Amino acid sequence: MKTGLVVEGGGMRGIYASGVLDSFLKNGIRFDYAVGVSAGGANTASFLAGQFKRTYRFFHEYGNEKDFLGMHSYLKTGQYFGLNYMYDTVSSFTGKDPLDISALKRNPTYMEIAATDAVTAKAHYFTKDDMRPGNLDILKATCCIPVISKPIVIDEVPYFDGGVADPLPVQRAFDSGCDIAVVILSSRWPKEIKKKKKSLLYSHALKQYPKTLKQVYKSDQLRDLECRLAFEYSRMGKVLVIMPEDDSQMSTLTKDKKLLESFYWQGYNQAMSMMDLLKEKLQCESSR
């Protein structure tokens, strides 16, 4: 049986998945297929590279740097999340905390990273073959939030955050042949959905990409639908969902180190408490 991993984004909320995935590393949990979106893409890459606590450092240590997140980065680069800082200064092979591309590519897990084609507003799934030590543009693309970021151009195609087109690629995992999947959410579900009001700021920022603009207004509803699908698969015994028990103080832009530390350990400890069930589920399914 083919096992899958689906890791949601969520900006700084991604430190929760860092804790979950570090518990998987400690326990030797492996998957045949993995897909990550936005911050979930960064988490998935470090997990498959076997780099324990790397994305903990990414969020907790570097998240307070002025080039990582905030107006300083936006005014300097046009990116509110400092994607060049994250993936060039920090994560590249010459960076201060490099992603181990060689280890990632040696890992037999088939990895996909979801981004949104800015022109068509359709999801595009990059693979680790699209990643090179000196070029982590696919990680920049999956994390490139519309309006507060300029699109990342790869092979002449502009891309935005994968969460616009496919915030939780559960169906993608099953369409890719998975029989069972572990799904990591960065915030609780269900949650109240507030319809995004049409904004002149959005219209101006995305005037070149009208299909993406239209899709941005639908993204919260799409996330809700995909969460519903995940829990429907869960009732069928095909998905194990791991999500925060309490995310009330967290946000996409959280920089408070104590909150980030707490959210990391919430993910780590929660996954550890489920480890016997997780191992049993994966082993049972894989032995059929």
Tab-separated table of C-alpha atoms in Angstrom, residues 168 170 174 179-183 185 189 226-243 274 277 281 285:
chain	number	residue	atom	x	y	z
A	168	LEU	CA	-4.761	21.180	1.247
A	170	VAL	CA	-5.608	15.686	-0.070
A	174	PHE	CA	-5.003	9.983	-3.625
A	179	ASP	CA	-4.016	4.395	-0.306
A	180	ILE	CA	-3.663	6.152	3.043
A	181	ALA	CA	-2.386	9.603	4.032
A	182	VAL	CA	-1.376	11.603	7.073
A	183	VAL	CA	-2.650	15.196	6.851
A	185	LEU	CA	-3.216	21.081	9.435
A	189	TRP	CA	-11.030	22.873	11.636
A	226	GLU	CA	-10.612	20.338	1.283
A	227	CYS	CA	-10.663	19.976	5.070
A	228	ARG	CA	-14.129	18.456	4.780
A	229	LEU	CA	-12.737	16.010	2.254
A	230	ALA	CA	-9.840	15.123	4.582
A	231	PHE	CA	-12.224	14.336	7.427
A	232	GLU	CA	-14.482	12.360	5.111
A	233	TYR	CA	-11.466	10.237	4.148
A	234	SER	CA	-10.693	10.007	7.869
A	235	ARG	CA	-14.126	8.507	8.529
A	236	MET	CA	-13.358	5.987	5.787
A	237	GLY	CA	-10.100	5.051	7.511
A	238	LYS	CA	-7.952	6.456	4.713
A	239	VAL	CA	-6.635	9.612	6.409
A	240	LEU	CA	-5.173	10.396	9.819
A	241	VAL	CA	-5.534	14.133	10.536
A	242	ILE	CA	-3.160	15.879	12.936
A	243	MET	CA	-4.109	19.432	13.874
A	274	MET	CA	-0.416	9.458	18.520
A	277	LEU	CA	-1.725	4.676	16.425
A	281	LYS	CA	-2.207	2.492	10.938
A	285	GLU	CA	-2.377	-0.533	5.671
